[in-house]
mmCIF file of C-alpha atoms in Angstrom:
data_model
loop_
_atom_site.group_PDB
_atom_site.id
_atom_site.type_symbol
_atom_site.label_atom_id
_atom_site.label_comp_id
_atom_site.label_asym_id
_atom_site.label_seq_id
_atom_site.Cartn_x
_atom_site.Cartn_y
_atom_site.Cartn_z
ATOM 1 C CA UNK B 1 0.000 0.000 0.000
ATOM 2 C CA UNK B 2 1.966 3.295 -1.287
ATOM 3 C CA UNK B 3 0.654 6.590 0.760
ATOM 4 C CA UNK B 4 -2.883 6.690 2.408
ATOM 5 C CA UNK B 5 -3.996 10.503 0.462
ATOM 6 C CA UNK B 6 -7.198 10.218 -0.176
ATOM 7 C CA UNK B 7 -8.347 13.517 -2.929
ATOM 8 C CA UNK B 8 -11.705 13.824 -2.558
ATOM 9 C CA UNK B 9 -13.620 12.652 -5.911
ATOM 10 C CA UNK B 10 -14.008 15.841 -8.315
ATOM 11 C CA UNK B 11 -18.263 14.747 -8.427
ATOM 12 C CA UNK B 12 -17.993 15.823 -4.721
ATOM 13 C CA UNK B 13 -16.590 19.268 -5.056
ATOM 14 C CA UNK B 14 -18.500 20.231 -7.661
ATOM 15 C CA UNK B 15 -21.611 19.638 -6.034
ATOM 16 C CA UNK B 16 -20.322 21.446 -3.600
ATOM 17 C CA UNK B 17 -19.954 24.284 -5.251
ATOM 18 C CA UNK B 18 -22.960 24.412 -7.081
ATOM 19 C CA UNK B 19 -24.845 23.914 -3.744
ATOM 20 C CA UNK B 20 -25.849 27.588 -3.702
ATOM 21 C CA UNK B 21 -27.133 27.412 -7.268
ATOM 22 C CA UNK B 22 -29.301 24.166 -6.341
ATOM 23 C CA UNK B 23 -30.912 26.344 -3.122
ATOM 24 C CA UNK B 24 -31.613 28.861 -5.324
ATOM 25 C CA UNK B 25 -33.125 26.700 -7.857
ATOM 26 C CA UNK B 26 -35.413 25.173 -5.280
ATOM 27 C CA UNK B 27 -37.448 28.899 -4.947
ATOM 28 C CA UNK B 28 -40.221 28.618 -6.771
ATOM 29 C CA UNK B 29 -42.669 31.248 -7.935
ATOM 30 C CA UNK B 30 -46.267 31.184 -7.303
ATOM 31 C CA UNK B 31 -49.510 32.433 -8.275
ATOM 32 C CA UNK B 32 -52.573 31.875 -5.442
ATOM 33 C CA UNK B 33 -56.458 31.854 -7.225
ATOM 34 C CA UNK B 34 -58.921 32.416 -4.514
ATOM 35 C CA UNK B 35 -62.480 31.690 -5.421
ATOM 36 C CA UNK B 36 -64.251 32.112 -2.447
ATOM 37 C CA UNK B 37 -65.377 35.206 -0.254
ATOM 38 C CA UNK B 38 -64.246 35.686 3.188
ATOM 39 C CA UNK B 39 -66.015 34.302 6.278
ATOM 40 C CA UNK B 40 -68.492 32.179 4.229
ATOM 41 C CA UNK B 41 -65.708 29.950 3.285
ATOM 42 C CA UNK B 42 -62.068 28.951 4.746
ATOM 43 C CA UNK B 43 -60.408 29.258 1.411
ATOM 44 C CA UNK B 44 -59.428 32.841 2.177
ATOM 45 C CA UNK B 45 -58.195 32.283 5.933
ATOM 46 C CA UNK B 46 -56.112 28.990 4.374
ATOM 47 C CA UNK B 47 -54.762 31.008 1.166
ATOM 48 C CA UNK B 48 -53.597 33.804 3.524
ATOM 49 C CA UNK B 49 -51.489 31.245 5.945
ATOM 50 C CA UNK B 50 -50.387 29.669 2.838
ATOM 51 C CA UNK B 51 -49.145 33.002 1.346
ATOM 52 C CA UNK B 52 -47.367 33.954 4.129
ATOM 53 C CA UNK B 53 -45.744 29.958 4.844
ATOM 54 C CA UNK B 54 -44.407 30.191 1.607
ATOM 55 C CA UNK B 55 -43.041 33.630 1.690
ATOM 56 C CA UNK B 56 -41.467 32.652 5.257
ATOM 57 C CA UNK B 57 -40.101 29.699 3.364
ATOM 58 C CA UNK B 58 -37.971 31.985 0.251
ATOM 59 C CA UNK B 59 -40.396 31.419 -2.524
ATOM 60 C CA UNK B 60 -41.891 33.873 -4.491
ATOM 61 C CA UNK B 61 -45.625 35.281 -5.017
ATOM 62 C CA UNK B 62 -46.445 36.539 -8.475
ATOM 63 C CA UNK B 63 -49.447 37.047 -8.072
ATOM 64 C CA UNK B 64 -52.694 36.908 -5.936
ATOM 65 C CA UNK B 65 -55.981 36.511 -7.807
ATOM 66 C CA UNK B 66 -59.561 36.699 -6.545
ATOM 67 C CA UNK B 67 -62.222 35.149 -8.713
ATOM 68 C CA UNK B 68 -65.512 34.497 -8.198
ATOM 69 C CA UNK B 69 -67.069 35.554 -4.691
ATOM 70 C CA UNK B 70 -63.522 36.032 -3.735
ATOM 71 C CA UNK B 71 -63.448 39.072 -5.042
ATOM 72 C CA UNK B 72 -64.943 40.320 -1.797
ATOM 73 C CA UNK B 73 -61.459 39.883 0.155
ATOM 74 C CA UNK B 74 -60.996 43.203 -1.216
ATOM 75 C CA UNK B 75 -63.280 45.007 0.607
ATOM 76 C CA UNK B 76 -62.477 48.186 2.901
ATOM 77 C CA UNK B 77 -65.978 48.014 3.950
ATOM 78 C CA UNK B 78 -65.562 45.168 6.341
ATOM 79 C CA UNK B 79 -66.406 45.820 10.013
ATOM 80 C CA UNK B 80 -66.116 41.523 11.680
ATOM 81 C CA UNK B 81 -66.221 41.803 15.404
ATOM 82 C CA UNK B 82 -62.537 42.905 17.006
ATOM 83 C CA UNK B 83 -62.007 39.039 18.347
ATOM 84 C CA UNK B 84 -62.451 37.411 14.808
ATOM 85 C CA UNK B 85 -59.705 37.450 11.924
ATOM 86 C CA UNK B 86 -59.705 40.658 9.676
ATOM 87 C CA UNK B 87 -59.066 38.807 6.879
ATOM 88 C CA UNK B 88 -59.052 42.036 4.173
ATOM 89 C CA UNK B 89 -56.969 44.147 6.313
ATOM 90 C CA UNK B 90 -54.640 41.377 6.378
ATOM 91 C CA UNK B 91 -54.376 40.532 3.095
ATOM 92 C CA UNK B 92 -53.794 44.590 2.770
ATOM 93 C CA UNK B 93 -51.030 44.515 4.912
ATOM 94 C CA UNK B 94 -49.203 41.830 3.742
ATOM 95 C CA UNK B 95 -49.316 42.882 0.879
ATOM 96 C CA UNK B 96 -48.030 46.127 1.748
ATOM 97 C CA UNK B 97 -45.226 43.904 3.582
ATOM 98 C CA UNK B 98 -43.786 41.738 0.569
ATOM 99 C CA UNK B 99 -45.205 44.299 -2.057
ATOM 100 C CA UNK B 100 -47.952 41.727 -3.156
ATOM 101 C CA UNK B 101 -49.747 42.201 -6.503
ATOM 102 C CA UNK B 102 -53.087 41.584 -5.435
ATOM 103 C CA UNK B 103 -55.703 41.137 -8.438
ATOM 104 C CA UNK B 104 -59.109 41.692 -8.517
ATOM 105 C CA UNK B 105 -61.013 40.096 -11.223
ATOM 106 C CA UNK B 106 -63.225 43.209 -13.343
ATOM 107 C CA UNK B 107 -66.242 41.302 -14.520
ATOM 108 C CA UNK B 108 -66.639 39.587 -10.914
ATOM 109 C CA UNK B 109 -65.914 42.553 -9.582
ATOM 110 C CA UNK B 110 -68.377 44.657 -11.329
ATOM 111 C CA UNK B 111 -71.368 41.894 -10.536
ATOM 112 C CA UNK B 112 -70.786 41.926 -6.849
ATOM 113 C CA UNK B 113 -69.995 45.653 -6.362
ATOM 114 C CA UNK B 114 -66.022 46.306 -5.690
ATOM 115 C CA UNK B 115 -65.473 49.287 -7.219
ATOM 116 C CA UNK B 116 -62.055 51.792 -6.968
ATOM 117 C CA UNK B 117 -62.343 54.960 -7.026
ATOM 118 C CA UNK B 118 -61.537 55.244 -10.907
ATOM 119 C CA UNK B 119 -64.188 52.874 -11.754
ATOM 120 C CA UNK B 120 -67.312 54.064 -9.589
ATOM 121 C CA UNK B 121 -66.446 57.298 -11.765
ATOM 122 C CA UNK B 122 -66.391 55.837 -15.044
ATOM 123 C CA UNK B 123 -69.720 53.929 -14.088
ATOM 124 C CA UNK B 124 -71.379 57.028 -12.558
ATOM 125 C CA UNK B 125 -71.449 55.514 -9.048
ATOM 126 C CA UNK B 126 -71.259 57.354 -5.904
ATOM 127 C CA UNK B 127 -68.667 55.123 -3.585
ATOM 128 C CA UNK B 128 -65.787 53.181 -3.665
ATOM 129 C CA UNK B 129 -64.764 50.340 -1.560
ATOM 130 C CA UNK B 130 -61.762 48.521 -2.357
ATOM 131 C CA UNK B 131 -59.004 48.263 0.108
ATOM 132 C CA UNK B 132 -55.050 49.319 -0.086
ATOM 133 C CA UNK B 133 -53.145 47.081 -1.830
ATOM 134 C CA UNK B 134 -55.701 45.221 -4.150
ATOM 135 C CA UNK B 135 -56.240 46.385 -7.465
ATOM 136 C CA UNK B 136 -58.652 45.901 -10.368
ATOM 137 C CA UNK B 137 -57.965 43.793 -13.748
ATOM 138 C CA UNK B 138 -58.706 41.452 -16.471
ATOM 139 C CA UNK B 139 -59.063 37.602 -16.339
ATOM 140 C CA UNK B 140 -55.825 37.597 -18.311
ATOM 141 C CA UNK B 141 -54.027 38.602 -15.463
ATOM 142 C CA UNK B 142 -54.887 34.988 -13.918
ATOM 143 C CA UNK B 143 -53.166 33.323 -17.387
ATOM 144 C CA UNK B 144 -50.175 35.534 -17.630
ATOM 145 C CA UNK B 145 -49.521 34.643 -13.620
ATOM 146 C CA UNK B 146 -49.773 31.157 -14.148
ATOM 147 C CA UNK B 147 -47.876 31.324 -17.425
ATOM 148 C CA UNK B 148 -44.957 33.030 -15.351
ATOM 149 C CA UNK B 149 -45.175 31.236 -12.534
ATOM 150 C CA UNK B 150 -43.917 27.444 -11.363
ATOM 151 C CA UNK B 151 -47.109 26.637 -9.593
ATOM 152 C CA UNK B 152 -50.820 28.089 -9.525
ATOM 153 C CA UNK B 153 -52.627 26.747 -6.703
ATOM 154 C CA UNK B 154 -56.887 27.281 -6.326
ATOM 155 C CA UNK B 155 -58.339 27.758 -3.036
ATOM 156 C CA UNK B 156 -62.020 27.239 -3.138
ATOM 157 C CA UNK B 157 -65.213 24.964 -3.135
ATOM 158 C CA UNK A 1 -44.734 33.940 -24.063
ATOM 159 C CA UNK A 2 -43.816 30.384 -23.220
ATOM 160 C CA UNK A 3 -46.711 27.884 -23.744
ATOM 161 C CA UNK A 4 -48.437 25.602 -20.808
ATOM 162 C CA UNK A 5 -50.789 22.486 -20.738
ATOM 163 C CA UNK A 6 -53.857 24.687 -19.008
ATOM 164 C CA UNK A 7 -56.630 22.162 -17.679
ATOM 165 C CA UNK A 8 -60.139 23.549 -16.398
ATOM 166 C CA UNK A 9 -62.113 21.636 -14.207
ATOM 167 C CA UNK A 10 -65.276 21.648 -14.230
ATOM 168 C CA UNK A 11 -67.280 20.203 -11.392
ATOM 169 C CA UNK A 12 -70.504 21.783 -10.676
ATOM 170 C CA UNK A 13 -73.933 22.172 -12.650
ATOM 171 C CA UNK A 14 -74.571 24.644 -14.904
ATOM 172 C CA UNK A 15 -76.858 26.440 -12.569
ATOM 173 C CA UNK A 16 -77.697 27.112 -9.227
ATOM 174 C CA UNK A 17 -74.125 28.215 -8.492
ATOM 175 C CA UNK A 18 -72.175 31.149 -10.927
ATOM 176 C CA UNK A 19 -68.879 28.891 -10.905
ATOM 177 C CA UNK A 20 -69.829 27.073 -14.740
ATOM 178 C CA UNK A 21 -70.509 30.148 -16.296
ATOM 179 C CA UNK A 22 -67.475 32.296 -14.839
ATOM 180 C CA UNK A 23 -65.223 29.861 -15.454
ATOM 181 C CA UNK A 24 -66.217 29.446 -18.926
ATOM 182 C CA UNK A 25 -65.064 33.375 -18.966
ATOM 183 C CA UNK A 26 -61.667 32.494 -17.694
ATOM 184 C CA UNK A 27 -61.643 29.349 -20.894
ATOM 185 C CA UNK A 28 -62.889 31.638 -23.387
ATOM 186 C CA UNK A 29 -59.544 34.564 -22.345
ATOM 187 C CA UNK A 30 -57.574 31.624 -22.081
ATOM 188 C CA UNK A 31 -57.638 31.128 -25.809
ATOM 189 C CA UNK A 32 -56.233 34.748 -26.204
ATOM 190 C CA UNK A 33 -52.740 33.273 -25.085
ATOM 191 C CA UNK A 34 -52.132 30.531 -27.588
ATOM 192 C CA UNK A 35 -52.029 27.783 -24.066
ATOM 193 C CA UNK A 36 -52.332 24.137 -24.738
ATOM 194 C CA UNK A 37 -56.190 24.514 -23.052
ATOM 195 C CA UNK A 38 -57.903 21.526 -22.254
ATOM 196 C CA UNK A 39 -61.383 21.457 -20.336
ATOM 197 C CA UNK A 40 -62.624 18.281 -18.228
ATOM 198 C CA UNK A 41 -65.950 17.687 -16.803
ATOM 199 C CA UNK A 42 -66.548 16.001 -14.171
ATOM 200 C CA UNK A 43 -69.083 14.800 -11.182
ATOM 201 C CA UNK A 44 -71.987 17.466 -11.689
ATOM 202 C CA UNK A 45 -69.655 19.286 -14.034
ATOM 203 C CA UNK A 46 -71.243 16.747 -16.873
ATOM 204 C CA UNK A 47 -74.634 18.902 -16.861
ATOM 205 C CA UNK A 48 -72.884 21.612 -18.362
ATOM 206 C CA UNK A 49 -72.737 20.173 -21.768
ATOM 207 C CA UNK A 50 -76.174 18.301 -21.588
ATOM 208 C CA UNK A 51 -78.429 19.212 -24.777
ATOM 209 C CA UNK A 52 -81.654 21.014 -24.444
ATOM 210 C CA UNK A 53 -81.013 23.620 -22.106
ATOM 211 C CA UNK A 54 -84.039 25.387 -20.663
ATOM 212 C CA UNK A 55 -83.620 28.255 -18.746
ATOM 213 C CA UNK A 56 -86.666 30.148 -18.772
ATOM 214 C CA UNK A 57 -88.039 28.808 -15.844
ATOM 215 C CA UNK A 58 -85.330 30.542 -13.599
ATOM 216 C CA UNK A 59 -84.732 33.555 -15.088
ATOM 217 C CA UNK A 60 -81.597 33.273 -15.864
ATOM 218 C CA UNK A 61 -79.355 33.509 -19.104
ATOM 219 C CA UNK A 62 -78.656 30.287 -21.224
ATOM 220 C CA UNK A 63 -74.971 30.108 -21.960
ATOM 221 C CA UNK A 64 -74.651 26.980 -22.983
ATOM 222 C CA UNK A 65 -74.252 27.664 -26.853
ATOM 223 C CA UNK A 66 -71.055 29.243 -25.696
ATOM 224 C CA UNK A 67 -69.872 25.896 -25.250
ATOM 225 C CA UNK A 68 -70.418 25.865 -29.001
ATOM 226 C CA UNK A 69 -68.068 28.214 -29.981
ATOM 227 C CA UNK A 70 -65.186 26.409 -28.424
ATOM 228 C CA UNK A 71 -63.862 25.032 -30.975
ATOM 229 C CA UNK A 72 -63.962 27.767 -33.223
ATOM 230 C CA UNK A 73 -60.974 29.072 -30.331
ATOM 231 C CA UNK A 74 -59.131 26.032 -31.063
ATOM 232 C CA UNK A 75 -60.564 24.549 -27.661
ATOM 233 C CA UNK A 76 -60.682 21.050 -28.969
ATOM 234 C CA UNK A 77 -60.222 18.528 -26.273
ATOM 235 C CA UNK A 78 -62.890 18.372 -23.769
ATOM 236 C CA UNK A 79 -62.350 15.093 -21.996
ATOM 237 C CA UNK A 80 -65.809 13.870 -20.020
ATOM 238 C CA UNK A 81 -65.365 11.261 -17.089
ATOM 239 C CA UNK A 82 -67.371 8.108 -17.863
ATOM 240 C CA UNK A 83 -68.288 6.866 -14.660
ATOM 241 C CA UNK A 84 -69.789 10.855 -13.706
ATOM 242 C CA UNK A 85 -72.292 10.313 -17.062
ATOM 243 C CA UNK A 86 -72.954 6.789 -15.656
ATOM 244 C CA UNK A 87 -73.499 7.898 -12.191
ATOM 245 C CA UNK A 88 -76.061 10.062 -13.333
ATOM 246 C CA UNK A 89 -77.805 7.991 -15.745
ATOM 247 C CA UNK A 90 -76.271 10.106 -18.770
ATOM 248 C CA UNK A 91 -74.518 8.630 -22.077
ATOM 249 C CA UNK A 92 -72.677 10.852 -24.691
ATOM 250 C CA UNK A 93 -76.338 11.315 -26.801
ATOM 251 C CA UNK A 94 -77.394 13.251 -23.931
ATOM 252 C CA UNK A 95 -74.617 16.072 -24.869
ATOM 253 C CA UNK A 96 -74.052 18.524 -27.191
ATOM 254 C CA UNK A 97 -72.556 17.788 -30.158
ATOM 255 C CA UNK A 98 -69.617 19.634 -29.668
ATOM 256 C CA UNK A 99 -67.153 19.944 -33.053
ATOM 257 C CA UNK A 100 -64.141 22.046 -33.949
ATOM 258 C CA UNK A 101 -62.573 22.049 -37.685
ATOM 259 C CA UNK A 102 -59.390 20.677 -38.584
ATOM 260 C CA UNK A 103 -57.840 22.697 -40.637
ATOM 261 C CA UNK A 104 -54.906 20.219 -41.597
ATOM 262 C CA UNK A 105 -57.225 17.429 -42.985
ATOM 263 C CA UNK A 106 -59.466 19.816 -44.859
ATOM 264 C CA UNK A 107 -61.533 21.396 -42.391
ATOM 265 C CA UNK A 108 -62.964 18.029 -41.434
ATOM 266 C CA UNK A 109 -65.174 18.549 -38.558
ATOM 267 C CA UNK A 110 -64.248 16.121 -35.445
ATOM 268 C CA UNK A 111 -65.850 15.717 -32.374
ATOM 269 C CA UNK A 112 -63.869 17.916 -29.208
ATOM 270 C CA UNK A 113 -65.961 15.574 -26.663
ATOM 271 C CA UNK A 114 -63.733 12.480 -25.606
ATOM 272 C CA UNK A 115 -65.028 9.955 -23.476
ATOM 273 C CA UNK A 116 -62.463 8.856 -20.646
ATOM 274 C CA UNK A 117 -63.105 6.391 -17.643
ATOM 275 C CA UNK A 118 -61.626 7.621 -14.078
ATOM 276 C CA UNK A 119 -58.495 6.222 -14.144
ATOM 277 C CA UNK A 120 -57.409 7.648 -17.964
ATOM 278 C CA UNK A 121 -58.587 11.370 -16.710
ATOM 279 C CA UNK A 122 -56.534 10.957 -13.467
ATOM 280 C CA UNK A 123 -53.521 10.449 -15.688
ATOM 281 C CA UNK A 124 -54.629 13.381 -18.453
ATOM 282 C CA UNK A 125 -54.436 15.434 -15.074
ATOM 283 C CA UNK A 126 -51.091 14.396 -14.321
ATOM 284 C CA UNK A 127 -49.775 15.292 -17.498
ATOM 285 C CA UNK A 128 -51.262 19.267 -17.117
ATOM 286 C CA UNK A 129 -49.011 22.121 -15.954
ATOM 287 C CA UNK A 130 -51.583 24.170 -14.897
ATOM 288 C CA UNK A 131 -55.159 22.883 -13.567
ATOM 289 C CA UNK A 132 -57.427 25.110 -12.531
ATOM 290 C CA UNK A 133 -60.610 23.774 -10.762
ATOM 291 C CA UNK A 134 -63.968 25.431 -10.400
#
């Protein structure tokens, strides 16, 4: 037996090098579709902790956006008693935390009354109602996020 | 922009709730992207293709000649879960005739409505990128 040098195989450092890279890899980007409106339903209360366990975790939110009755998570309007979850203020602020694009669907919108301040204007209404943070937009918003993004995930019924 | 297998899942009647007809709305934009779209129908989801339509007795719009135009978006495959026709005492002559034109073999008209049991839509699922379920 000549010499007992062992060199560590060349496989090993270079997957130690590129360990970095592979962390990095591992972040994925998200878009969240939440169909349901708060209170009635838990989809809201779980998309909310799920938002937030995945932006604890590194990953990435592309985009957050309400459909159907969900729409109503965008509410500033909201007045639940103080001991329950204020689940649109919530969603406001953590999306003012992480700089969230928060998406309002239009044509749900429209049917179930969420109006900015630009739209009760351009459709003669008297109020607004919609909540820092959110804002209003096309369907195609939902298809360009989860075109861009490595998973879409659909909280509802 | 890069393109994705979309799936839409549709699982509740027609009426009674506003899910079939909003998420034909997010199909029909779909189309606008050039996606890989594909639409199943399952459980109640089956009722929303059913033929004869009547509406007037609830006041409410009947959209299901939208279902029609499809095709005409290059919305071709429309895969329908056997045993949810079955379980409701449905068979394919109780849907539309749903038909999109090829325009590679001469504008031949083929039908967009496949027939697939439980197991073969489970794996059609696996295969999506995106699957969004209403």
């Amino acid at each position: 037996m000549k010499g007992v040098i062992r060199i560590p195989p060349a496989k090993y450092t270079l997957t130690h090098n590129l360990y970095p890279f592979l962390i990095r890899s591992l972040e994925l980007k998200f878009t969240l579709m939440i169909n349901e409106g708060p209170y009635q339903h838990q989809a809201s209360d779980t998309a909310l902790q799920f938002a937030r366990a995945v932006l604890e975790k590194g990953h990435e939110i592309y985009r957050v956006f309400f459909y159907h009755d969900g729409v109503n998570n965008g509410t500033r309007l909201s007045v639940p008693p103080q001991d329950d979850r204020q689940l649109q203020k919530e969603w406001s602020e953590l999306s003012k935390a992480h700089d969230l694009d928060l998406v309002i669907c239009i044509a749900a919108a429209q049917r179930r009354g969420l109006m900015n301040a630009e739209e009760a204007k351009r459709q003669g209404l008297d109020a607004d109602n919609i909540i820092e943070g959110f804002h209003i937009s096309g369907l195609g918003q939902l298809i360009e996020g989860s075109i861009q993004s490595d998973r879409t995930i659909v909280f509802g019924d | 922009m890069a393109t994705k297998k979309f799936m839409f899942v549709n699982r509740k009647a027609p009426y009674g709730t506003v899910y079939a007809i909003e998420s034909l709305e997010v199909v029909l934009i779909s189309a606008a992207f050039d996606q890989d779209v594909s639409l199943a129908f399952i459980d109640d989801g089956v009722y929303q293709i059913t033929k004869g339509q009547d509406t007037t007795g609830i006041g409410q719009k009947n959209f299901s000649k939208a279902y029609k135009a499809l095709g005409d978006y290059d919305i071709n495959k429309l895969y329908v879960e056997k045993e949810s026709l079955e379980e409701r005492g449905l068979t394919l002559d109780d849907l539309m005739e749903l038909t999109w034109e090829d325009e590679d073999d001469d504008y031949a008209e083929k039908p967009s409505i496949h027939l697939v049991d439980r197991a073969a839509m489970s794996g059609i699922m696996a295969d999506q990128e995106v699957v969004i379920s209403f």
